[in-house]
Amino acid sequence: MKLLYEGKAKRLFETERPDELLMEFKDDATAFNGEKKEQLENKGRVNKKLSLLLYNLLEKEGIKTHFIRDVDEINMIVKRVEIILVEVVTRNVVAGSLAKRTGLKEGHVLTEPIVETYYKDDSLGDPLINSDHIRVLKLASEDEVNELKRQSLTINKDLTAFFTSIGIQLVDFKLEFGRVYPDFKEVILADEISPDTCRFWDIETGEKMDKDRFRRDLGDVIESYEQVLTRVEDAVLH
Ligand code: UDP
């Protein structure tokens, strides 16, 4: 199969169908724009499983995702989309770059969710941008930007309710969307939803259960990813 794209955590291959791609989840972990790099055994398997379970949950709530069907431990078939170069971050609690930018303490609960947009460009370090930048750089139309924000807030409601029910606080998360091949009109959720792209805190202990364990050298990275997976699986299966 022809490799179409290789990112930091995933690979996309062409299939015999022009409208379907194979998405492979890699074990590579990176942070700080690729400066910190490691192999984390089983990460691909855990993130694939978690993404799939969360896509299913969201599809039931009426959110359209790129997921088509499962293949094996680390691969799934997804719709071919043109990725919109705007990363959408939704935040419920202050952490990471929001703490740095505002001076608010990590852990401060926001009175309402904040939706932010970042330019998906590694060479620039994914800078924060607003809707004027998006329009002038022609990254997305105004309608599309509104749609990305609307869908992100709906997804935030659905995921927050779900994660609260399994004792996990959904602090913040990053989403990517794509325009569906071949006419590129419909915008759907693409990419992954995993501890690599979300901040999860245990409600009881406050323990971090996400990529911050890797970024901040807290240890037990994959063990906490697996803990998230176990809780999600238990909730979905029961
Ligand atoms: N995030 C991501 N990819 C990125 C940047 C951020 O998945 O390239 C996620 C990150 O894991 C967190 C949220 O988006 O859940 C907000 O990240 P933040 O802006 O605080 O940046 P960071 O502290 O990760 O630099």
Short mmCIF file of C-alpha atoms and ligand atoms in Angstrom, two decimals:
data_model
loop_
_atom_site.label_atom_id
_atom_site.label_comp_id
_atom_site.label_asym_id
_atom_site.label_seq_id
_atom_site.Cartn_x
_atom_site.Cartn_y
_atom_site.Cartn_z
CA MET A 1 0.00 0.00 0.00
CA LYS A 2 1.19 3.49 -0.80
CA LEU A 3 2.12 5.69 2.15
CA LEU A 4 0.25 8.95 1.71
CA TYR A 5 1.27 10.81 4.83
CA GLU A 6 3.36 10.18 7.92
CA GLY A 7 2.75 12.26 11.02
CA LYS A 8 4.26 12.10 14.49
CA ALA A 9 1.83 9.47 15.80
CA LYS A 10 0.09 8.08 12.72
CA ARG A 11 0.57 6.90 9.17
CA LEU A 12 -2.03 7.10 6.39
CA PHE A 13 -2.01 4.67 3.45
CA GLU A 14 -4.01 4.63 0.24
CA THR A 15 -6.29 1.61 -0.27
CA GLU A 16 -7.81 0.11 -3.42
CA ARG A 17 -10.69 2.59 -2.97
CA PRO A 18 -10.00 6.28 -3.63
CA ASP A 19 -12.46 7.37 -0.89
CA GLU A 20 -10.97 5.19 1.87
CA LEU A 21 -7.61 5.35 3.68
CA LEU A 22 -5.92 3.06 6.16
CA MET A 23 -4.88 4.86 9.36
CA GLU A 24 -2.12 3.27 11.44
CA PHE A 25 -1.46 4.33 15.05
CA LYS A 26 2.27 4.32 15.85
CA ASP A 27 4.01 3.77 19.19
CA ASP A 28 6.09 6.97 18.74
CA ALA A 29 5.57 9.63 21.38
CA THR A 30 6.73 13.20 20.73
CA ALA A 31 6.41 16.47 22.61
CA PHE A 32 7.64 20.05 22.37
CA ASN A 33 7.25 20.11 18.60
CA GLY A 34 9.21 16.87 18.15
CA GLU A 35 12.17 17.80 20.42
CA LYS A 36 11.36 15.02 22.91
CA LYS A 37 10.93 11.61 21.28
CA GLU A 38 10.41 8.08 22.57
CA GLN A 39 8.86 4.76 21.64
CA LEU A 40 6.07 3.78 24.04
CA GLU A 41 5.22 0.12 23.63
CA ASN A 42 1.47 -0.42 23.12
CA LYS A 43 0.60 3.29 22.68
CA GLY A 44 -0.63 2.73 19.12
CA ARG A 45 -2.88 -0.12 20.22
CA VAL A 46 -4.33 1.80 23.19
CA ASN A 47 -4.90 5.05 21.26
CA LYS A 48 -6.52 3.22 18.35
CA LYS A 49 -8.92 1.39 20.66
CA LEU A 50 -9.77 4.52 22.60
CA SER A 51 -10.33 6.61 19.46
CA LEU A 52 -12.60 3.93 18.05
CA LEU A 53 -14.70 3.67 21.24
CA LEU A 54 -15.01 7.47 21.46
CA TYR A 55 -15.93 7.82 17.76
CA ASN A 56 -18.68 5.24 18.35
CA LEU A 57 -19.94 7.15 21.35
CA LEU A 58 -19.98 10.42 19.39
CA GLU A 59 -21.63 8.86 16.30
CA LYS A 60 -24.47 7.78 18.61
CA GLU A 61 -24.85 11.44 19.60
CA GLY A 62 -25.10 12.47 15.93
CA ILE A 63 -21.49 13.60 15.36
CA LYS A 64 -20.04 12.49 12.02
CA THR A 65 -16.51 11.10 12.12
CA HIS A 66 -14.10 9.78 9.50
CA PHE A 67 -14.22 6.26 11.00
CA ILE A 68 -15.50 3.52 8.64
CA ARG A 69 -14.38 0.16 10.04
CA ASP A 70 -11.93 -1.58 12.29
CA VAL A 71 -9.04 -3.57 10.82
CA ASP A 72 -6.70 -4.85 13.52
CA GLU A 73 -4.92 -3.82 16.73
CA ILE A 74 -3.36 -0.65 15.29
CA ASN A 75 -5.17 0.01 12.00
CA MET A 76 -8.59 1.29 10.97
CA ILE A 77 -10.22 2.32 7.69
CA VAL A 78 -11.26 5.98 7.54
CA LYS A 79 -12.86 8.28 4.99
CA ARG A 80 -10.44 10.22 2.82
CA VAL A 81 -10.67 13.85 3.85
CA GLU A 82 -8.70 17.00 3.23
CA ILE A 83 -7.55 18.02 6.70
CA ILE A 84 -8.44 21.61 7.62
CA LEU A 85 -5.22 23.22 8.85
CA VAL A 86 -6.89 24.56 11.98
CA GLU A 87 -6.56 22.65 15.25
CA VAL A 88 -9.48 23.29 17.57
CA VAL A 89 -8.76 23.18 21.30
CA THR A 90 -11.68 23.21 23.76
CA ARG A 91 -10.94 23.87 27.42
CA ASN A 92 -12.95 23.37 30.61
CA VAL A 93 -10.12 23.79 33.10
CA VAL A 94 -6.93 25.89 32.91
CA ALA A 95 -3.80 23.91 31.97
CA GLY A 96 -0.73 24.05 29.73
CA SER A 97 -0.44 26.99 27.37
CA LEU A 98 -3.61 28.67 28.70
CA ALA A 99 -2.01 28.95 32.16
CA LYS A 100 1.11 30.50 30.57
CA ARG A 101 -0.91 32.91 28.43
CA THR A 102 -3.35 34.13 31.09
CA GLY A 103 -1.53 33.72 34.41
CA LEU A 104 -4.50 31.71 35.68
CA LYS A 105 -3.49 28.75 37.85
CA GLU A 106 -3.49 25.24 36.41
CA GLY A 107 -6.66 23.57 37.74
CA HIS A 108 -8.80 26.74 37.74
CA VAL A 109 -12.24 25.69 36.52
CA LEU A 110 -13.54 27.97 33.75
CA THR A 111 -17.06 29.39 34.10
CA GLU A 112 -17.75 28.29 30.51
CA PRO A 113 -15.71 26.38 27.91
CA ILE A 114 -13.15 28.28 25.82
CA VAL A 115 -12.64 27.27 22.18
CA GLU A 116 -9.31 28.20 20.63
CA THR A 117 -7.93 27.80 17.11
CA TYR A 118 -4.32 27.01 16.24
CA TYR A 119 -2.58 27.01 12.84
CA LYS A 120 -1.63 23.38 12.11
CA ASP A 121 1.94 24.03 10.96
CA ASP A 122 4.83 22.27 12.71
CA SER A 123 7.46 24.58 11.20
CA LEU A 124 5.73 27.51 12.97
CA GLY A 125 5.08 25.51 16.18
CA ASP A 126 1.27 25.49 15.77
CA PRO A 127 0.62 29.13 16.79
CA LEU A 128 -2.66 30.40 18.27
CA ILE A 129 -4.66 32.21 15.57
CA ASN A 130 -8.07 33.92 15.42
CA SER A 131 -10.83 33.92 12.81
CA ASP A 132 -9.28 36.91 10.98
CA HIS A 133 -6.02 34.97 10.50
CA ILE A 134 -8.00 31.93 9.34
CA ARG A 135 -9.92 34.00 6.79
CA VAL A 136 -6.95 35.96 5.43
CA LEU A 137 -4.72 32.85 5.26
CA LYS A 138 -7.68 31.07 3.56
CA LEU A 139 -7.41 28.09 5.92
CA ALA A 140 -11.20 27.74 6.16
CA SER A 141 -14.35 29.65 5.26
CA GLU A 142 -16.29 31.57 7.88
CA ASP A 143 -19.07 28.97 7.75
CA GLU A 144 -16.54 26.21 8.29
CA VAL A 145 -15.00 27.97 11.29
CA ASN A 146 -18.44 28.36 12.86
CA GLU A 147 -19.11 24.69 12.18
CA LEU A 148 -15.79 23.60 13.76
CA LYS A 149 -16.55 25.59 16.89
CA ARG A 150 -20.16 24.40 17.07
CA GLN A 151 -19.16 20.74 16.67
CA SER A 152 -16.32 21.11 19.20
CA LEU A 153 -18.71 22.46 21.85
CA THR A 154 -21.21 19.65 21.20
CA ILE A 155 -18.42 17.06 21.42
CA ASN A 156 -17.23 18.73 24.64
CA LYS A 157 -20.70 18.31 26.19
CA ASP A 158 -20.93 14.65 25.16
CA LEU A 159 -17.38 13.75 26.21
CA THR A 160 -17.53 15.71 29.48
CA ALA A 161 -20.71 13.86 30.53
CA PHE A 162 -19.18 10.52 29.59
CA PHE A 163 -15.79 11.04 31.25
CA THR A 164 -17.37 12.44 34.42
CA SER A 165 -19.39 9.23 34.68
CA ILE A 166 -16.15 7.21 34.76
CA GLY A 167 -14.42 9.44 37.29
CA ILE A 168 -12.29 11.41 34.83
CA GLN A 169 -12.21 15.19 34.43
CA LEU A 170 -11.96 16.27 30.80
CA VAL A 171 -9.66 19.27 31.19
CA ASP A 172 -9.10 20.12 27.52
CA PHE A 173 -8.69 18.44 24.14
CA LYS A 174 -7.62 19.09 20.56
CA LEU A 175 -9.69 18.15 17.52
CA GLU A 176 -9.00 18.13 13.81
CA PHE A 177 -11.63 18.19 11.10
CA GLY A 178 -11.59 17.36 7.39
CA ARG A 179 -13.54 18.03 4.20
CA VAL A 180 -14.87 14.77 2.79
CA TYR A 181 -13.54 13.49 -0.57
CA PRO A 182 -14.50 13.84 -3.42
CA ASP A 183 -16.46 17.11 -3.28
CA PHE A 184 -14.85 18.49 -0.08
CA LYS A 185 -18.08 20.13 1.08
CA GLU A 186 -19.06 18.21 4.20
CA VAL A 187 -16.88 18.80 7.28
CA ILE A 188 -16.45 15.84 9.68
CA LEU A 189 -14.34 14.93 12.69
CA ALA A 190 -11.01 13.35 11.72
CA ASP A 191 -7.75 12.43 13.48
CA GLU A 192 -7.68 10.73 16.89
CA ILE A 193 -9.20 11.29 20.34
CA SER A 194 -6.80 9.85 22.90
CA PRO A 195 -4.64 10.69 25.92
CA ASP A 196 -2.20 12.15 23.36
CA THR A 197 -4.72 14.83 22.41
CA CYS A 198 -6.79 15.27 25.59
CA ARG A 199 -5.97 16.16 29.19
CA PHE A 200 -7.59 13.66 31.58
CA TRP A 201 -7.38 14.07 35.37
CA ASP A 202 -8.61 11.46 37.82
CA ILE A 203 -11.49 13.15 39.68
CA GLU A 204 -10.70 11.43 42.98
CA THR A 205 -6.90 11.77 43.13
CA GLY A 206 -6.16 14.56 40.65
CA GLU A 207 -3.60 12.25 38.95
CA LYS A 208 -2.81 13.08 35.34
CA MET A 209 -3.77 10.27 32.95
CA ASP A 210 -2.55 11.74 29.65
CA LYS A 211 0.43 12.92 27.63
CA ASP A 212 1.49 15.36 30.35
CA ARG A 213 2.96 12.27 32.08
CA PHE A 214 5.33 12.02 29.09
CA ARG A 215 5.85 15.79 28.62
CA ARG A 216 6.64 16.31 32.32
CA ASP A 217 8.50 13.00 32.96
CA LEU A 218 5.97 11.78 35.54
CA GLY A 219 6.45 8.10 34.67
CA ASP A 220 3.86 5.33 34.13
CA VAL A 221 2.78 6.90 30.84
CA ILE A 222 1.36 3.84 29.11
CA GLU A 223 -0.04 2.49 32.39
CA SER A 224 -2.22 5.59 32.76
CA TYR A 225 -3.29 5.47 29.10
CA GLU A 226 -4.32 1.84 29.74
CA GLN A 227 -6.21 2.89 32.87
CA VAL A 228 -8.25 5.37 30.76
CA LEU A 229 -8.92 2.61 28.21
CA THR A 230 -10.03 0.13 30.91
CA ARG A 231 -12.51 2.62 32.37
CA VAL A 232 -13.89 3.56 28.94
CA GLU A 233 -14.23 -0.12 27.94
CA ASP A 234 -15.98 -1.00 31.22
CA ALA A 235 -18.46 1.85 30.75
CA VAL A 236 -19.16 0.99 27.11
CA LEU A 237 -19.51 -2.76 27.70
CA HIS A 238 -21.82 -2.43 30.73
N1 UDP B 1 -2.74 19.40 21.94
C1 UDP B 1 -2.55 18.45 20.96
N2 UDP B 1 -1.67 18.73 19.94
C2 UDP B 1 -0.98 19.89 19.86
C3 UDP B 1 -1.17 20.85 20.88
C4 UDP B 1 -2.07 20.57 21.90
O1 UDP B 1 -3.16 17.40 20.96
O2 UDP B 1 -0.20 20.08 18.91
C5 UDP B 1 -3.70 19.14 23.03
C6 UDP B 1 -3.02 18.92 24.36
O3 UDP B 1 -2.75 17.55 24.59
C7 UDP B 1 -4.04 19.45 25.35
C8 UDP B 1 -4.75 20.58 24.56
O4 UDP B 1 -4.52 20.28 23.20
O5 UDP B 1 -4.99 18.45 25.64
C9 UDP B 1 -4.27 21.95 24.91
O6 UDP B 1 -2.87 22.02 24.82
P1 UDP B 1 -2.06 23.34 25.22
O7 UDP B 1 -2.42 24.46 24.30
O8 UDP B 1 -2.22 23.60 26.67
O9 UDP B 1 -0.58 23.05 24.84
P2 UDP B 1 0.61 22.28 25.55
O10 UDP B 1 0.57 22.56 27.00
O11 UDP B 1 0.32 20.85 25.19
O12 UDP B 1 1.79 22.84 24.86
#
